[in-house]
CSV table of C-alpha atoms and ligand atoms in Angstrom, one decimal:
chain,number,residue,atom,x,y,z
A,1,UNK,CA,20.9,-3.9,5.0
A,2,UNK,CA,18.3,-6.6,6.0
A,3,UNK,CA,15.5,-5.3,8.0
A,4,UNK,CA,15.4,-6.3,11.6
A,5,UNK,CA,12.7,-5.3,13.9
A,6,UNK,CA,11.8,-6.0,17.5
A,7,UNK,CA,8.9,-6.1,19.9
A,8,UNK,CA,9.9,-5.1,23.4
A,9,UNK,CA,7.2,-5.6,26.0
A,10,UNK,CA,7.8,-5.2,29.7
A,11,UNK,CA,6.5,-8.3,31.5
A,12,UNK,CA,4.6,-6.3,34.0
A,13,UNK,CA,1.2,-7.2,32.8
A,14,UNK,CA,-0.7,-9.0,30.0
A,15,UNK,CA,-0.4,-7.8,26.4
A,16,UNK,CA,-3.4,-5.8,25.3
A,17,UNK,CA,-4.7,-4.7,21.9
A,18,UNK,CA,-2.3,-1.8,21.7
A,19,UNK,CA,0.8,-4.0,22.3
A,20,UNK,CA,-0.5,-6.6,20.0
A,21,UNK,CA,-0.8,-4.0,17.3
A,22,UNK,CA,2.8,-2.9,17.8
A,23,UNK,CA,4.0,-6.5,17.8
A,24,UNK,CA,2.0,-7.2,14.6
A,25,UNK,CA,3.3,-4.2,12.8
A,26,UNK,CA,6.9,-4.9,13.6
A,27,UNK,CA,6.4,-8.5,12.4
A,28,UNK,CA,4.8,-7.3,9.2
A,29,UNK,CA,7.4,-4.8,8.5
A,30,UNK,CA,10.1,-7.5,8.8
A,31,UNK,CA,8.1,-9.9,6.7
A,32,UNK,CA,7.5,-7.4,4.0
A,33,UNK,CA,11.2,-6.8,3.5
A,34,UNK,CA,12.2,-10.5,4.0
A,35,UNK,CA,13.9,-9.5,7.3
A,36,UNK,CA,13.6,-10.8,10.8
A,37,UNK,CA,11.5,-10.0,13.8
A,38,UNK,CA,12.8,-10.3,17.4
A,39,UNK,CA,11.3,-10.4,20.8
A,40,UNK,CA,13.0,-8.5,23.6
A,41,UNK,CA,11.7,-8.9,27.1
A,42,UNK,CA,12.3,-5.6,28.9
A,43,UNK,CA,12.6,-6.9,32.4
A,44,UNK,CA,15.1,-4.6,34.0
A,45,UNK,CA,12.5,-3.6,36.6
A,46,UNK,CA,12.9,-6.6,38.8
A,47,UNK,CA,10.2,-5.6,41.2
A,48,UNK,CA,7.4,-5.2,38.6
A,49,UNK,CA,8.5,-7.9,36.2
A,50,UNK,CA,6.9,-11.3,36.7
A,51,UNK,CA,7.9,-14.6,35.1
A,52,UNK,CA,4.3,-15.6,34.4
A,53,UNK,CA,3.8,-12.5,32.3
A,54,UNK,CA,6.9,-13.6,30.2
A,55,UNK,CA,5.1,-17.0,29.7
A,56,UNK,CA,1.9,-15.2,28.8
A,57,UNK,CA,3.7,-13.0,26.2
A,58,UNK,CA,5.0,-16.2,24.5
A,59,UNK,CA,1.6,-17.9,24.7
A,60,UNK,CA,-0.2,-14.8,23.3
A,61,UNK,CA,2.3,-14.4,20.4
A,62,UNK,CA,1.9,-18.1,19.6
A,63,UNK,CA,-1.9,-17.8,19.6
A,64,UNK,CA,-1.6,-14.8,17.3
A,65,UNK,CA,0.8,-16.7,15.0
A,66,UNK,CA,3.5,-14.0,15.4
A,67,UNK,CA,6.7,-15.9,15.6
A,68,UNK,CA,9.9,-14.2,16.6
A,69,UNK,CA,13.1,-15.4,15.2
A,70,UNK,CA,14.9,-14.9,18.4
A,71,UNK,CA,14.6,-13.6,21.9
A,72,UNK,CA,16.7,-11.5,24.3
A,73,UNK,CA,16.0,-10.7,27.9
A,74,UNK,CA,17.4,-7.5,29.3
A,75,UNK,CA,18.0,-9.0,32.7
A,76,UNK,CA,20.6,-11.3,31.0
A,77,UNK,CA,22.4,-8.3,29.4
A,78,UNK,CA,23.3,-6.2,32.3
A,79,UNK,CA,27.0,-6.4,31.7
A,80,UNK,CA,26.5,-4.8,28.3
A,81,UNK,CA,24.7,-1.9,29.9
A,82,UNK,CA,27.5,-1.5,32.5
A,83,UNK,CA,29.9,-1.3,29.6
A,84,UNK,CA,28.0,1.3,27.8
A,85,UNK,CA,27.6,3.2,31.0
A,86,UNK,CA,31.4,3.3,31.5
A,87,UNK,CA,31.9,4.4,27.9
A,88,UNK,CA,29.5,7.3,28.2
A,89,UNK,CA,30.8,8.2,31.6
A,90,UNK,CA,34.4,8.4,30.4
A,91,UNK,CA,33.1,10.6,27.5
A,92,UNK,CA,31.5,12.9,30.0
A,93,UNK,CA,28.0,12.1,28.9
A,94,UNK,CA,26.8,10.7,32.2
A,95,UNK,CA,26.8,12.5,35.5
A,96,UNK,CA,25.7,11.7,39.1
A,97,UNK,CA,22.8,13.6,40.6
A,98,UNK,CA,21.6,13.7,44.2
A,99,UNK,CA,18.2,15.3,44.3
A,100,UNK,CA,15.4,13.5,46.0
A,101,UNK,CA,12.0,13.0,44.4
A,102,UNK,CA,10.6,15.8,46.7
A,103,UNK,CA,13.4,18.2,45.6
A,104,UNK,CA,12.8,17.5,42.0
A,105,UNK,CA,9.0,17.9,42.4
A,106,UNK,CA,9.5,21.2,44.2
A,107,UNK,CA,11.8,22.5,41.3
A,108,UNK,CA,9.1,21.5,38.8
A,109,UNK,CA,6.4,23.3,40.7
A,110,UNK,CA,8.5,26.5,40.9
A,111,UNK,CA,9.2,26.4,37.2
A,112,UNK,CA,5.6,25.7,36.3
A,113,UNK,CA,4.6,28.5,38.7
A,114,UNK,CA,6.8,30.9,36.8
A,115,UNK,CA,5.4,29.7,33.5
A,116,UNK,CA,8.6,27.9,32.6
A,117,UNK,CA,8.8,24.4,31.1
A,118,UNK,CA,9.7,21.9,33.8
A,119,UNK,CA,13.1,21.0,32.4
A,120,UNK,CA,15.7,19.6,34.8
A,121,UNK,CA,18.0,22.6,35.7
A,122,UNK,CA,21.2,20.5,35.7
A,123,UNK,CA,21.7,21.5,39.3
A,124,UNK,CA,23.9,18.4,39.8
A,125,UNK,CA,26.4,19.7,37.2
A,126,UNK,CA,27.1,22.6,39.4
A,127,UNK,CA,28.2,20.5,42.3
A,128,UNK,CA,31.9,20.5,43.2
A,129,UNK,CA,33.9,17.4,44.1
A,130,UNK,CA,33.6,18.5,47.7
A,131,UNK,CA,29.8,18.8,47.4
A,132,UNK,CA,29.6,15.3,46.0
A,133,UNK,CA,31.9,13.8,48.7
A,134,UNK,CA,29.8,15.4,51.4
A,135,UNK,CA,26.6,14.1,49.9
A,136,UNK,CA,28.0,10.6,49.8
A,137,UNK,CA,29.4,11.0,53.3
A,138,UNK,CA,25.8,11.7,54.3
A,139,UNK,CA,24.8,8.4,52.8
A,140,UNK,CA,23.1,9.8,49.7
A,141,UNK,CA,23.9,7.5,46.7
A,142,UNK,CA,23.6,9.3,43.3
A,143,UNK,CA,21.3,8.4,40.5
A,144,UNK,CA,22.7,9.0,37.0
A,145,UNK,CA,21.6,11.3,34.2
A,146,UNK,CA,22.6,11.3,30.5
A,147,UNK,CA,23.9,14.7,29.4
A,148,UNK,CA,22.2,15.9,26.3
A,149,UNK,CA,24.3,17.9,23.9
A,150,UNK,CA,22.5,21.2,23.7
A,151,UNK,CA,24.5,22.2,20.6
A,152,UNK,CA,23.4,19.2,18.6
A,153,UNK,CA,20.0,19.6,17.0
A,154,UNK,CA,18.0,16.3,17.1
A,155,UNK,CA,16.5,15.3,13.8
A,156,UNK,CA,15.2,12.2,12.2
A,157,UNK,CA,13.0,11.2,9.4
A,158,UNK,CA,10.0,9.4,11.0
A,159,UNK,CA,8.4,6.6,9.0
A,160,UNK,CA,5.0,7.8,10.0
A,161,UNK,CA,5.4,11.4,11.2
A,162,UNK,CA,7.8,12.7,8.6
A,163,UNK,CA,10.7,15.0,9.5
A,164,UNK,CA,11.2,15.5,13.2
A,165,UNK,CA,13.2,18.1,14.9
A,166,UNK,CA,13.9,18.7,18.6
A,167,UNK,CA,15.9,21.3,20.5
A,168,UNK,CA,18.0,19.3,23.1
A,169,UNK,CA,18.0,22.3,25.4
A,170,UNK,CA,14.2,21.9,25.7
A,171,UNK,CA,14.5,18.4,27.1
A,172,UNK,CA,15.6,17.2,30.5
A,173,UNK,CA,18.7,15.1,30.8
A,174,UNK,CA,17.1,11.8,31.4
A,175,UNK,CA,17.7,9.7,34.5
A,176,UNK,CA,19.1,6.4,33.1
A,177,UNK,CA,20.1,4.6,36.3
A,178,UNK,CA,18.7,4.6,39.8
A,179,UNK,CA,20.7,5.0,43.0
A,180,UNK,CA,20.5,1.3,43.6
A,181,UNK,CA,22.2,0.6,40.3
A,182,UNK,CA,19.1,-0.6,38.5
A,183,UNK,CA,18.3,0.6,35.0
A,184,UNK,CA,15.6,2.7,33.6
A,185,UNK,CA,14.3,2.0,30.1
A,186,UNK,CA,16.3,4.6,28.0
A,187,UNK,CA,19.9,3.3,27.8
A,188,UNK,CA,19.4,-0.5,27.8
A,189,UNK,CA,17.0,-0.1,24.9
A,190,UNK,CA,19.6,1.8,22.8
A,191,UNK,CA,22.3,-0.7,23.7
A,192,UNK,CA,20.2,-3.6,22.7
A,193,UNK,CA,19.1,-2.0,19.5
A,194,UNK,CA,22.7,-1.5,18.6
A,195,UNK,CA,23.9,-5.0,19.7
A,196,UNK,CA,20.9,-6.8,18.2
A,197,UNK,CA,21.4,-4.9,14.9
A,198,UNK,CA,17.9,-3.5,14.9
A,199,UNK,CA,17.4,-1.5,11.7
A,200,UNK,CA,13.8,-0.2,12.3
A,201,UNK,CA,12.2,0.8,15.6
A,202,UNK,CA,8.4,1.0,15.2
A,203,UNK,CA,6.5,1.9,18.3
A,204,UNK,CA,3.7,4.1,19.7
A,205,UNK,CA,3.9,7.9,19.5
A,206,UNK,CA,4.1,8.0,23.3
A,207,UNK,CA,7.8,7.2,22.7
A,208,UNK,CA,8.6,10.2,20.5
A,209,UNK,CA,10.3,12.2,23.2
A,210,UNK,CA,12.3,9.1,24.2
A,211,UNK,CA,13.4,8.8,20.6
A,212,UNK,CA,14.7,12.4,20.7
A,213,UNK,CA,16.9,11.5,23.7
A,214,UNK,CA,17.9,8.1,22.2
A,215,UNK,CA,19.0,9.6,18.9
A,216,UNK,CA,21.8,11.4,20.9
A,217,UNK,CA,22.5,8.2,22.9
A,218,UNK,CA,23.1,6.2,19.7
A,219,UNK,CA,25.5,8.9,18.5
A,220,UNK,CA,27.3,9.1,21.8
A,221,UNK,CA,27.7,5.3,21.6
A,222,UNK,CA,29.2,5.7,18.1
A,223,UNK,CA,26.3,4.0,16.4
A,224,UNK,CA,24.0,5.2,13.7
A,225,UNK,CA,20.5,5.4,15.0
A,226,UNK,CA,18.0,3.0,13.4
A,227,UNK,CA,15.1,4.2,11.3
A,228,UNK,CA,12.3,5.3,13.6
A,229,UNK,CA,8.5,5.3,13.1
A,230,UNK,CA,5.9,6.2,15.6
A,231,UNK,CA,2.3,5.2,15.1
A,232,UNK,CA,-0.6,7.1,16.4
A,233,UNK,CA,-2.1,5.6,19.5
A,234,UNK,CA,-5.1,3.3,19.6
A,235,UNK,CA,-8.2,4.6,21.3
A,236,UNK,CA,-11.6,3.2,22.1
A,237,UNK,CA,-14.7,4.3,20.4
A,238,UNK,CA,-15.6,6.2,23.5
A,239,UNK,CA,-12.0,7.6,24.2
A,240,UNK,CA,-9.1,6.1,26.1
A,241,UNK,CA,-8.7,2.3,26.0
A,242,UNK,CA,-6.9,2.2,29.3
A,243,UNK,CA,-10.0,1.5,31.4
A,244,UNK,CA,-10.9,-1.6,29.5
A,245,UNK,CA,-7.4,-3.1,28.9
A,246,UNK,CA,-8.3,-6.2,30.9
A,247,UNK,CA,-10.9,-7.2,28.4
A,248,UNK,CA,-8.6,-6.4,25.4
A,249,UNK,CA,-6.1,-9.2,25.8
A,250,UNK,CA,-5.7,-12.5,23.9
A,251,UNK,CA,-7.4,-14.6,26.5
A,252,UNK,CA,-10.4,-12.4,26.6
A,253,UNK,CA,-10.6,-12.3,22.8
A,254,UNK,CA,-10.2,-16.1,22.6
A,255,UNK,CA,-13.0,-16.6,25.1
A,256,UNK,CA,-15.2,-14.3,23.2
A,257,UNK,CA,-14.8,-16.5,20.1
A,258,UNK,CA,-12.5,-14.1,18.3
A,259,UNK,CA,-10.2,-15.8,15.8
A,260,UNK,CA,-6.6,-14.6,15.8
A,261,UNK,CA,-6.9,-13.9,12.1
A,262,UNK,CA,-9.8,-11.5,12.7
A,263,UNK,CA,-7.8,-9.5,15.2
A,264,UNK,CA,-4.9,-9.5,12.9
A,265,UNK,CA,-6.9,-8.4,9.8
A,266,UNK,CA,-8.4,-5.6,11.9
A,267,UNK,CA,-5.2,-4.4,13.5
A,268,UNK,CA,-3.1,-4.6,10.3
A,269,UNK,CA,-5.2,-1.9,8.7
A,270,UNK,CA,-6.7,0.1,11.6
A,271,UNK,CA,-5.5,3.7,11.5
A,272,UNK,CA,-4.2,3.3,7.9
A,273,UNK,CA,-5.7,4.7,4.8
A,274,UNK,CA,-6.4,1.2,3.6
A,275,UNK,CA,-9.8,-0.4,4.2
A,276,UNK,CA,-10.2,-2.9,7.1
A,277,UNK,CA,-11.2,-6.1,5.3
A,278,UNK,CA,-11.7,-9.7,6.5
A,279,UNK,CA,-8.5,-10.9,4.9
A,280,UNK,CA,-7.5,-14.3,6.4
A,281,UNK,CA,-4.4,-14.7,4.3
A,282,UNK,CA,-1.6,-13.1,6.2
A,283,UNK,CA,0.6,-12.8,3.1
A,284,UNK,CA,-2.0,-10.6,1.5
A,285,UNK,CA,-1.9,-8.3,4.5
A,286,UNK,CA,1.9,-8.2,4.6
A,287,UNK,CA,2.0,-7.4,0.9
A,288,UNK,CA,-0.1,-4.2,1.4
A,289,UNK,CA,1.7,-3.2,4.6
A,290,UNK,CA,3.1,0.3,4.1
A,291,UNK,CA,4.1,2.8,6.8
A,292,UNK,CA,3.2,5.7,4.5
A,293,UNK,CA,-0.5,4.7,4.7
A,294,UNK,CA,-0.5,5.2,8.5
A,295,UNK,CA,-2.4,8.2,9.6
A,296,UNK,CA,-1.5,10.7,12.3
A,297,UNK,CA,-4.9,10.7,14.0
A,298,UNK,CA,-5.5,8.2,16.8
A,299,UNK,CA,-6.8,4.9,15.5
A,300,UNK,CA,-10.2,3.8,16.8
A,301,UNK,CA,-10.6,0.3,18.1
A,302,UNK,CA,-14.2,-0.8,17.9
A,303,UNK,CA,-15.5,-4.2,19.3
A,304,UNK,CA,-18.4,-4.3,16.8
A,305,UNK,CA,-16.0,-3.9,13.9
A,306,UNK,CA,-13.9,-6.8,15.4
A,307,UNK,CA,-17.1,-9.0,15.6
A,308,UNK,CA,-18.0,-8.2,12.1
A,309,UNK,CA,-14.5,-9.1,10.7
A,310,UNK,CA,-14.6,-12.2,12.9
A,311,UNK,CA,-17.8,-13.5,11.4
A,312,UNK,CA,-16.5,-12.9,7.9
A,313,UNK,CA,-13.3,-14.7,8.8
A,314,UNK,CA,-15.2,-17.6,10.3
A,315,UNK,CA,-17.1,-17.9,7.0
A,316,UNK,CA,-13.8,-18.5,5.2
A,317,UNK,CA,-12.3,-21.0,7.6
A,318,UNK,CA,-11.6,-24.4,6.0
A,319,UNK,CA,-12.7,-27.6,7.6
A,320,UNK,CA,-9.0,-28.5,8.3
A,321,UNK,CA,-8.6,-25.2,10.2
A,322,UNK,CA,-11.4,-26.0,12.6
A,323,UNK,CA,-11.6,-29.8,12.6
A,324,UNK,CA,-10.3,-30.1,16.2
A,325,UNK,CA,-12.7,-27.6,17.5
A,326,UNK,CA,-15.9,-29.2,16.0
A,327,UNK,CA,-18.3,-31.6,17.8
A,328,UNK,CA,-17.5,-35.3,17.3
A,329,UNK,CA,-19.0,-36.7,14.2
A,330,UNK,CA,-19.2,-33.5,12.3
A,331,UNK,CA,-17.8,-33.8,8.8
A,332,UNK,CA,-16.7,-31.4,6.1
A,333,UNK,CA,-20.1,-31.2,4.4
A,334,UNK,CA,-21.7,-30.3,7.8
A,335,UNK,CA,-19.1,-27.6,8.4
A,336,UNK,CA,-19.8,-26.1,4.9
A,337,UNK,CA,-23.5,-26.1,5.5
A,338,UNK,CA,-23.4,-24.5,8.9
A,339,UNK,CA,-20.4,-22.2,8.5
A,340,UNK,CA,-22.2,-19.3,6.8
A,341,UNK,CA,-24.5,-19.0,9.9
A,342,UNK,CA,-21.8,-18.6,12.5
A,343,UNK,CA,-20.5,-15.5,14.1
A,344,UNK,CA,-18.1,-17.7,16.2
A,345,UNK,CA,-16.8,-21.2,15.6
A,346,UNK,CA,-18.2,-22.3,19.0
A,347,UNK,CA,-21.8,-21.5,17.9
A,348,UNK,CA,-21.4,-24.5,15.7
A,349,UNK,CA,-22.4,-26.8,18.6
A,350,UNK,CA,-25.9,-25.3,18.6
A,351,UNK,CA,-26.4,-25.9,14.9
A,352,UNK,CA,-24.9,-29.4,15.1
A,353,UNK,CA,-27.5,-30.1,17.9
A,354,UNK,CA,-30.2,-29.3,15.3
A,355,UNK,CA,-28.7,-31.8,12.9
A,356,UNK,CA,-28.4,-34.6,15.5
A,357,UNK,CA,-31.6,-33.7,17.3
A,358,UNK,CA,-33.8,-33.8,19.3
A,359,UNK,CA,-35.2,-30.4,18.3
A,360,UNK,CA,-37.9,-28.5,20.2
A,361,UNK,CA,-40.7,-27.9,17.8
A,362,UNK,CA,-43.3,-25.1,18.2
A,363,UNK,CA,-47.0,-26.1,18.5
A,364,UNK,CA,-48.6,-25.9,15.0
A,365,UNK,CA,-52.1,-24.9,13.9
A,366,UNK,CA,-54.3,-27.7,12.6
A,367,UNK,CA,-53.8,-26.5,9.0
A,368,UNK,CA,-50.1,-26.6,9.3
A,369,UNK,CA,-50.2,-30.0,11.0
A,370,UNK,CA,-52.0,-31.4,8.0
A,371,UNK,CA,-49.5,-29.7,5.7
A,372,UNK,CA,-46.6,-31.3,7.6
A,373,UNK,CA,-48.2,-34.7,7.5
A,374,UNK,CA,-48.4,-34.3,3.8
A,375,UNK,CA,-44.8,-33.3,3.8
A,376,UNK,CA,-43.7,-36.4,5.7
A,377,UNK,CA,-45.3,-38.5,3.0
A,378,UNK,CA,-43.9,-36.4,0.1
A,379,UNK,CA,-40.3,-36.6,1.3
A,380,UNK,CA,-38.2,-38.6,-1.1
A,381,UNK,CA,-34.5,-38.9,-1.1
A,382,UNK,CA,-32.5,-37.6,-4.0
A,383,UNK,CA,-29.5,-35.3,-4.7
A,384,UNK,CA,-31.7,-32.4,-3.7
A,385,UNK,CA,-34.3,-33.6,-1.2
A,386,UNK,CA,-35.2,-30.1,-0.1
A,387,UNK,CA,-35.7,-28.7,-3.6
A,388,UNK,CA,-37.8,-31.8,-4.6
A,389,UNK,CA,-39.9,-31.7,-1.4
A,390,UNK,CA,-40.7,-28.0,-1.6
A,391,UNK,CA,-41.4,-28.2,-5.4
A,392,UNK,CA,-43.8,-31.1,-4.9
A,393,UNK,CA,-45.6,-29.5,-1.9
A,394,UNK,CA,-45.9,-26.2,-3.8
A,395,UNK,CA,-47.7,-28.1,-6.6
A,396,UNK,CA,-49.9,-30.3,-4.4
A,397,UNK,CA,-50.9,-27.6,-1.8
A,398,UNK,CA,-50.7,-24.4,-3.8
A,399,UNK,CA,-48.6,-22.9,-0.9
A,400,UNK,CA,-45.7,-20.6,-1.7
A,401,UNK,CA,-43.3,-18.3,0.1
A,402,UNK,CA,-43.4,-18.3,3.9
A,403,UNK,CA,-46.4,-20.7,4.4
A,404,UNK,CA,-44.6,-23.2,2.2
A,405,UNK,CA,-41.2,-23.0,3.8
A,406,UNK,CA,-41.5,-21.8,7.4
A,407,UNK,CA,-43.5,-24.7,8.9
A,408,UNK,CA,-41.1,-27.1,7.3
A,409,UNK,CA,-38.1,-25.3,8.7
A,410,UNK,CA,-39.8,-25.1,12.2
A,411,UNK,CA,-40.6,-28.8,12.2
A,412,UNK,CA,-37.2,-29.9,11.0
A,413,UNK,CA,-35.1,-27.5,13.1
A,414,UNK,CA,-37.3,-26.0,15.8
A,415,UNK,CA,-36.2,-22.6,14.6
A,416,UNK,CA,-37.5,-19.8,12.4
A,417,UNK,CA,-34.2,-19.1,10.7
A,418,UNK,CA,-30.8,-20.8,10.2
A,419,UNK,CA,-28.7,-22.6,7.7
A,420,UNK,CA,-29.7,-23.1,4.2
A,421,UNK,CA,-32.3,-26.0,4.4
A,422,UNK,CA,-31.0,-27.4,1.1
A,423,UNK,CA,-27.7,-28.1,2.9
A,424,UNK,CA,-29.1,-28.9,6.3
A,425,UNK,CA,-31.7,-31.5,5.2
A,426,UNK,CA,-29.2,-34.0,3.8
A,427,UNK,CA,-27.3,-33.8,7.1
A,428,UNK,CA,-30.4,-34.5,9.1
A,429,UNK,CA,-31.0,-37.5,6.9
A,430,UNK,CA,-34.2,-39.1,5.5
A,431,UNK,CA,-35.5,-41.1,8.4
A,432,UNK,CA,-34.9,-38.5,11.0
A,433,UNK,CA,-36.4,-35.8,8.8
A,434,UNK,CA,-39.5,-37.9,8.2
A,435,UNK,CA,-39.8,-38.6,11.9
A,436,UNK,CA,-39.6,-34.9,12.8
A,437,UNK,CA,-42.2,-34.0,10.2
A,438,UNK,CA,-44.5,-36.7,11.6
A,439,UNK,CA,-44.0,-35.6,15.2
A,440,UNK,CA,-44.9,-32.1,14.2
A,441,UNK,CA,-48.0,-33.3,12.4
A,442,UNK,CA,-49.1,-34.8,15.7
B,501,LIG,N1,9.5,-1.7,27.0
B,501,LIG,C1,9.1,-0.6,26.2
B,501,LIG,C2,7.6,-0.4,26.2
B,501,LIG,O1,6.9,-1.4,26.4
B,501,LIG,C3,9.7,-0.7,24.8
B,501,LIG,C4,9.6,0.5,24.0
B,501,LIG,C5,10.4,0.4,22.7
B,501,LIG,O2,9.9,-0.2,21.8
B,501,LIG,O3,11.5,0.8,22.6
B,501,LIG,O4,7.1,0.7,26.1
């Protein structure tokens, strides 16, 4: 059986780091087994779903380089859900219920007040035909619940959590369809997983109780449930991520100068027993992907860690990867010289400005000015102008260490630190370098 996974976002908002992680892991799971990865747009909620969010999901996945092999949209599959609904209804697994939200809320309160779990009491199952007719005569349209089989224990072997067992009697029969005929998440998702041939459902552990219900739905629809795996949730260093989700989407990451490969390297390993490493090659991450390494404790997302991985990834980027993002005129040698100093690719402009000039030099003491005048004369061009210059100045002036190097760096770049001068000086060029040394000498 070829592995087939899916990522099923609801287009009711932008993807955030939690969704991105789920998408990534589903993609990796499929890649690892030579299978396929699908995108499913869960847009049955017509009121909250927005088309521009669908576009944004595509754009984000593209930026991340996570390519689905196909896409389905739930809004285009309503006939399938109707069919499944009729099958389940004919089998006595769906029943109409008429309680209002207030009535349900009141029942819950009473149960909780008595120290009982707030499980739906199946009041609707006790209604007679007459009761139902009179409700409908009053203009109350029913919503629909899936009837769990209380005699059938719910079990599955979870890819992350191990053996799972639920008592159906401890769960509420879920509402699957609203009075206006619209669908809630539960049944359409099962129907799609069956029709799309999904073999593995990997999602957040907030779905564990949905899975318990869905296991019975698959069986009621005469289908074998897929394999399930629920990963521990992602939390921020300081607790819940939910407050900051706006700043944890692809646009925000891109604006912050985060490379998709950095985000992927981090999210691939976060919450697993494997170390988070700046691995830019996706195949290497896919090779080590293994659900059995996923921990049960919440995974901690930390911006500083992302920045660290990002810098390390930037240092590995080839000229060809970044060519289109570099300032005009900047060639491969310049990229290699400057790359180790960057935390973000965009910082390159500042360094390139140093190469092309003008630079803002500090005011030098008389002694240093004299030294720099000497340096301007000593500068000769070779394969290694920096090495030659500093060697000859060391000999002629007796300077060493900081007094030898720092005034030169400051005169040539206007800065106290920065790229390796041996790589930078050839980029600045002989005439420009001499001119800078002379200006600094005054
Ligand atoms: N649309 C659901 C969600 O975003 C999908 C859950 C699932 O993967 O089945 O939570």
